[in-house]
Amino acid sequence: MRKLQFLLVAVMLTAGTGSLAAQSFLQGLANKAKDKAKEKIEQKVEETVDQTMDKVLNPNADKKNQNQGKEQNNQKEQQTTEPQTQVSNVKSDFVRGSVVVFEDAVKGEQVGEFPSKWDLQRGNAEIATVNGQQAIEFAKEDSWIMPLISKNPKNYFGDEFTVEFDLLCTEGSFEIDFMHPEEEADQEIFTLHWFAGGSFTLDYVRPDSQSNSKKDGTSVQDQKTPLNDNRWHHYAISFNKRVIKVYVDNIRYFNIPGAKAGAGWMTFWFRGEKPAYMKNVLIARGAGELYGRNATDASEGAIAKAMAETGKFVTNNILFETGKADLKPESMAEIQKVADYMKKNTNVRFEVQGHTDNQGSDKINDPLSQKRAEAIVAALVRLGVDEWNLRAVGKGSHEPVADNSTEAGRAKNRRVEFIKK
């Protein structure tokens, strides 16, 4: 408004002695400017009166508005400064059985041939290369295979056992059946069945069942398993007397406390329009304690059983300082039990093998694994084992038993093997 008034004054001054018409036009503009200014002043006065009356009639209004403003500011501050609570529900208590009865890393096989450590029940399977790695390829449509175990081929589980394998399955359905050991009773004690879309079910027989039909049991479903992302996933199954636990990538998805024991053997079954792939299969007798997550050291009896059945004992419980060959104190309990077994078998020579994961180069891992094997041999000698019966061998990362792309797999590859020679 002030700019308009200054403009009019300037025009009038510069107009000087202009014509009466121009003077009349300018006078009209001046009158309009005055009217507009008067209107603005009256509007401002009216707003001031309204605010004053509001304060008189409602004296708490300002305080309420101030409080609302403070509450909004506090809420904003809380949103940015309060710590976020994180709830963890990850279960990773899997413990491998101590007596390995079957192991197939699917290496050194002839591509295109049927896998040498397996038997065919139905359909077809063969060795293939996927993503640069050898694996068992389940042919599309319908394939059913079982591990070829010469000793007790349909009764090798017992009441405590673990099963592990890596699976790549992008569609279709995959199933594992744990079968009754009697030849005439080919019925499932429990079954894992999942679809690549995410459905995951566990059907099992309850202990009070009068038959061996899994139909007497209960079905559980979980939709979170990542089966259709075209990646390898590690599966682990533990059965201990009556408890079934199932893990995917070291996370526990099932924990069934009331299942019937009595499985003797197992089969792997696949049906789909595209092939599925499996590798790093390991079956072991024994399992972790039911309610003791840290009770994972082997007993002397378990060592003796492993040696008798497979000629070797494998453990992940002999630990070293990171990047060094220094044994951690908690490793000595395991080494002591191995020493007790060896001192009772003085006529047998043992190879102590140190294995690492693939973190780091072979230039580092190979000599490190050798030094760690030598450290274990030295510890066994101090405990009374005849040095003549011991040989230390470092294997580095060249003989993995699990997928090195996952932390769970790398933990399994960091192991020590005691092998009869």
Coordinates of C-alpha atoms in Angstrom, one line a residue, residues 148-420:
L148 CA 23.2 -95.8 0.6
I149 CA 24.3 -97.0 4.0
S150 CA 25.6 -100.6 3.8
K151 CA 25.5 -101.3 7.5
N152 CA 21.9 -101.4 8.7
P153 CA 20.5 -99.7 5.6
K154 CA 17.0 -99.3 7.1
N155 CA 17.8 -99.0 10.8
Y156 CA 20.6 -96.5 11.4
F157 CA 19.0 -93.7 13.4
G158 CA 18.2 -94.9 16.9
D159 CA 16.5 -92.5 19.4
E160 CA 19.0 -89.7 18.9
F161 CA 20.1 -88.4 15.6
T162 CA 20.8 -85.3 13.4
V163 CA 20.4 -84.7 9.7
E164 CA 21.9 -81.8 7.7
F165 CA 21.9 -80.8 4.1
D166 CA 22.0 -77.8 1.7
L167 CA 19.1 -77.3 -0.6
L168 CA 18.4 -75.0 -3.6
C169 CA 14.8 -75.3 -4.6
T170 CA 13.0 -72.6 -6.6
E171 CA 9.6 -74.2 -7.1
G172 CA 7.7 -77.4 -6.6
S173 CA 7.6 -79.4 -3.3
F174 CA 10.4 -81.1 -1.3
E175 CA 9.8 -83.8 1.3
I176 CA 11.8 -85.8 3.8
D177 CA 10.3 -89.0 5.2
F178 CA 11.6 -90.7 8.4
M179 CA 10.6 -94.3 8.1
H180 CA 9.8 -97.1 10.4
P181 CA 12.7 -99.6 10.5
E182 CA 10.8 -102.8 9.8
E183 CA 10.7 -103.9 6.2
E184 CA 7.1 -104.8 6.3
A185 CA 6.1 -101.5 7.9
D186 CA 7.2 -98.8 5.4
Q187 CA 5.4 -96.0 7.2
E188 CA 6.5 -92.6 8.2
I189 CA 7.3 -91.8 11.8
F190 CA 7.5 -88.1 10.9
T191 CA 7.6 -86.1 7.7
L192 CA 8.9 -82.6 6.7
H193 CA 7.2 -81.2 3.7
W194 CA 7.5 -77.8 2.2
F195 CA 6.7 -75.9 -1.0
A196 CA 9.0 -73.3 -2.6
G197 CA 6.3 -70.7 -2.1
G198 CA 6.9 -70.8 1.7
S199 CA 4.6 -73.4 3.3
F200 CA 6.5 -75.6 5.7
T201 CA 4.8 -78.5 7.5
L202 CA 5.8 -81.1 10.0
D203 CA 3.6 -84.2 10.5
Y204 CA 4.6 -86.6 13.2
V205 CA 3.3 -89.6 15.2
R206 CA 2.5 -88.9 18.9
P207 CA 4.0 -91.2 21.5
D208 CA 0.6 -92.6 22.6
S209 CA -0.3 -93.6 19.0
Q210 CA -1.2 -97.3 18.5
S211 CA -0.1 -97.2 14.9
N212 CA 2.8 -95.8 13.0
S213 CA 0.7 -93.6 10.7
K214 CA 1.7 -90.0 10.7
K215 CA -2.0 -89.2 10.2
D216 CA -2.4 -89.6 14.0
G217 CA -0.1 -86.7 14.6
T218 CA -0.3 -82.9 14.2
S219 CA 0.6 -80.7 11.3
V220 CA 2.4 -77.4 11.9
Q221 CA 2.8 -74.6 9.4
D222 CA 5.3 -71.8 9.0
Q223 CA 5.2 -69.3 6.1
K224 CA 8.6 -67.6 6.8
T225 CA 11.0 -70.1 5.3
P226 CA 12.9 -68.5 2.3
L227 CA 12.7 -71.3 -0.2
N228 CA 12.0 -69.4 -3.5
D229 CA 14.9 -66.9 -3.6
N230 CA 17.2 -69.0 -5.9
R231 CA 19.8 -69.3 -3.1
W232 CA 21.3 -72.2 -1.1
H233 CA 19.9 -72.7 2.3
H234 CA 21.2 -75.0 5.1
Y235 CA 18.7 -77.3 6.8
A236 CA 19.2 -79.2 10.0
I237 CA 17.0 -81.7 11.8
S238 CA 17.5 -83.0 15.4
F239 CA 15.6 -85.8 17.1
N240 CA 16.3 -86.5 20.7
K241 CA 14.2 -89.3 22.3
R242 CA 10.9 -87.4 21.8
V243 CA 11.8 -83.8 20.7
I244 CA 12.0 -82.8 17.0
K245 CA 13.8 -79.6 16.1
V246 CA 14.1 -78.2 12.6
Y247 CA 16.4 -75.4 11.6
V248 CA 16.8 -73.3 8.4
D249 CA 20.1 -71.3 8.1
N250 CA 20.7 -72.0 11.8
I251 CA 17.4 -70.5 12.9
R252 CA 15.0 -72.9 14.6
Y253 CA 11.5 -73.1 13.1
F254 CA 10.1 -76.1 14.8
N255 CA 10.4 -77.4 18.4
I256 CA 8.0 -80.3 18.9
P257 CA 8.3 -81.8 22.4
G258 CA 6.0 -84.9 22.1
A259 CA 6.9 -87.0 19.1
K260 CA 7.2 -90.8 18.9
A261 CA 10.6 -92.4 18.6
G262 CA 11.4 -95.3 16.3
A263 CA 12.6 -93.9 12.9
G264 CA 15.1 -96.2 11.2
W265 CA 15.9 -94.7 7.8
M266 CA 14.9 -91.8 5.6
T267 CA 14.2 -90.7 2.0
F268 CA 14.4 -87.5 0.1
W269 CA 11.6 -86.8 -2.3
F270 CA 11.1 -83.9 -4.8
R271 CA 8.3 -83.0 -7.3
G272 CA 8.3 -79.9 -9.5
E273 CA 8.5 -78.4 -13.0
K274 CA 12.1 -77.3 -12.4
P275 CA 15.0 -79.3 -10.9
A276 CA 16.0 -79.0 -7.3
Y277 CA 19.6 -79.4 -6.0
M278 CA 21.1 -80.8 -2.8
K279 CA 24.6 -81.1 -1.4
N280 CA 26.6 -81.5 1.9
V281 CA 24.4 -84.2 3.4
L282 CA 25.5 -85.4 6.8
I283 CA 23.7 -88.0 9.0
A284 CA 24.9 -88.6 12.6
R285 CA 23.8 -90.5 15.6
G286 CA 23.5 -88.7 18.9
A287 CA 22.1 -85.2 19.5
G288 CA 22.5 -82.3 21.9
E289 CA 21.1 -82.5 25.4
L290 CA 17.3 -81.8 25.6
Y291 CA 17.6 -78.9 27.9
G292 CA 21.3 -78.2 28.1
R293 CA 22.5 -76.0 25.2
N294 CA 26.1 -75.9 26.3
A295 CA 26.5 -79.6 27.0
T296 CA 28.0 -80.3 23.6
D297 CA 31.3 -82.0 24.5
A298 CA 31.6 -85.7 23.5
S299 CA 31.7 -88.6 25.9
E300 CA 34.4 -91.2 25.7
G301 CA 31.7 -93.7 24.8
A302 CA 30.6 -91.5 21.9
I303 CA 34.2 -91.3 20.7
A304 CA 34.6 -95.0 20.8
K305 CA 31.3 -95.6 18.9
A306 CA 32.3 -93.1 16.2
M307 CA 35.7 -94.7 15.8
A308 CA 34.2 -98.2 15.6
E309 CA 31.5 -97.3 13.1
T310 CA 33.2 -94.7 10.9
G311 CA 36.9 -94.8 11.8
K312 CA 37.0 -91.2 12.8
F313 CA 35.7 -88.7 15.4
V314 CA 34.8 -85.2 14.3
T315 CA 34.4 -82.3 16.7
N316 CA 33.8 -78.5 16.5
N317 CA 34.5 -78.0 20.2
I318 CA 38.2 -77.6 20.1
L319 CA 38.7 -73.9 19.9
F320 CA 41.6 -71.6 19.2
E321 CA 42.4 -67.9 19.6
T322 CA 41.4 -66.0 16.4
G323 CA 44.1 -66.3 13.8
K324 CA 46.4 -68.3 16.1
A325 CA 47.3 -71.8 17.1
D326 CA 46.8 -71.2 20.8
L327 CA 44.2 -73.5 22.3
K328 CA 41.4 -72.0 24.4
P329 CA 41.2 -73.4 27.9
E330 CA 37.7 -74.7 27.4
S331 CA 39.0 -77.0 24.7
M332 CA 40.9 -79.2 27.1
A333 CA 37.9 -81.1 28.3
E334 CA 37.3 -82.4 24.8
I335 CA 41.0 -83.2 24.3
Q336 CA 41.1 -85.0 27.6
K337 CA 38.3 -87.4 26.5
V338 CA 40.1 -88.1 23.2
A339 CA 43.3 -88.7 25.1
D340 CA 41.5 -91.2 27.4
Y341 CA 40.3 -93.1 24.3
M342 CA 43.7 -93.1 22.6
K343 CA 45.5 -94.4 25.7
K344 CA 43.2 -97.4 25.7
N345 CA 44.0 -98.1 22.1
T346 CA 47.8 -98.0 22.1
N347 CA 48.2 -100.1 19.0
V348 CA 46.3 -97.7 16.8
R349 CA 47.9 -94.7 15.0
F350 CA 45.8 -91.6 14.6
E351 CA 45.9 -88.7 12.2
V352 CA 44.9 -85.4 13.8
Q353 CA 43.5 -83.1 11.0
G354 CA 42.9 -79.4 11.4
H355 CA 40.3 -77.8 9.1
T356 CA 39.4 -74.1 8.6
D357 CA 36.7 -72.2 6.8
N358 CA 37.5 -70.2 3.7
Q359 CA 37.9 -66.9 5.4
G360 CA 41.4 -65.7 4.4
S361 CA 43.8 -67.1 1.7
D362 CA 45.2 -70.6 1.4
K363 CA 48.6 -69.0 2.1
I364 CA 47.4 -68.2 5.6
N365 CA 44.9 -71.0 6.3
D366 CA 47.1 -73.9 5.3
P367 CA 50.0 -73.3 7.7
L368 CA 47.6 -72.1 10.4
S369 CA 45.6 -75.4 10.2
Q370 CA 49.0 -77.3 10.4
K371 CA 50.1 -75.4 13.5
R372 CA 46.7 -76.0 15.1
A373 CA 46.9 -79.8 14.4
E374 CA 50.4 -79.8 15.9
A375 CA 49.1 -77.9 19.0
I376 CA 46.5 -80.6 19.6
V377 CA 49.1 -83.4 19.2
A378 CA 51.3 -81.6 21.7
A379 CA 48.4 -81.4 24.1
L380 CA 47.6 -85.1 23.7
V381 CA 51.2 -86.0 24.4
R382 CA 51.2 -84.0 27.6
L383 CA 48.1 -86.0 28.6
G384 CA 50.0 -89.3 28.2
V385 CA 49.3 -90.3 24.6
D386 CA 52.2 -91.9 22.8
E387 CA 53.7 -89.4 20.3
W388 CA 54.6 -92.2 18.0
N389 CA 50.9 -92.9 17.4
L390 CA 50.1 -89.4 16.4
R391 CA 50.5 -87.4 13.1
A392 CA 49.4 -83.8 12.6
V393 CA 48.0 -82.8 9.2
G394 CA 46.7 -79.3 8.3
K395 CA 43.9 -79.4 5.7
G396 CA 43.2 -75.7 5.5
S397 CA 39.9 -74.9 3.8
H398 CA 40.2 -77.6 1.1
E399 CA 37.7 -80.1 2.5
P400 CA 34.6 -78.3 3.7
V401 CA 31.6 -80.2 5.0
A402 CA 29.2 -77.2 4.9
D403 CA 28.5 -74.1 2.9
N404 CA 31.1 -71.4 3.5
S405 CA 28.7 -68.7 2.4
T406 CA 26.9 -68.8 5.8
E407 CA 28.2 -68.3 9.3
A408 CA 26.7 -71.6 10.4
G409 CA 28.4 -73.4 7.6
R410 CA 31.8 -71.8 8.3
A411 CA 31.4 -72.8 12.0
K412 CA 31.0 -76.4 10.9
N413 CA 34.0 -76.3 8.7
R414 CA 36.2 -75.1 11.5
R415 CA 36.7 -78.6 12.9
V416 CA 39.2 -81.2 14.1
E417 CA 39.1 -84.8 12.9
F418 CA 40.8 -87.7 14.6
I419 CA 41.1 -90.5 12.1
K420 CA 42.3 -94.1 12.6

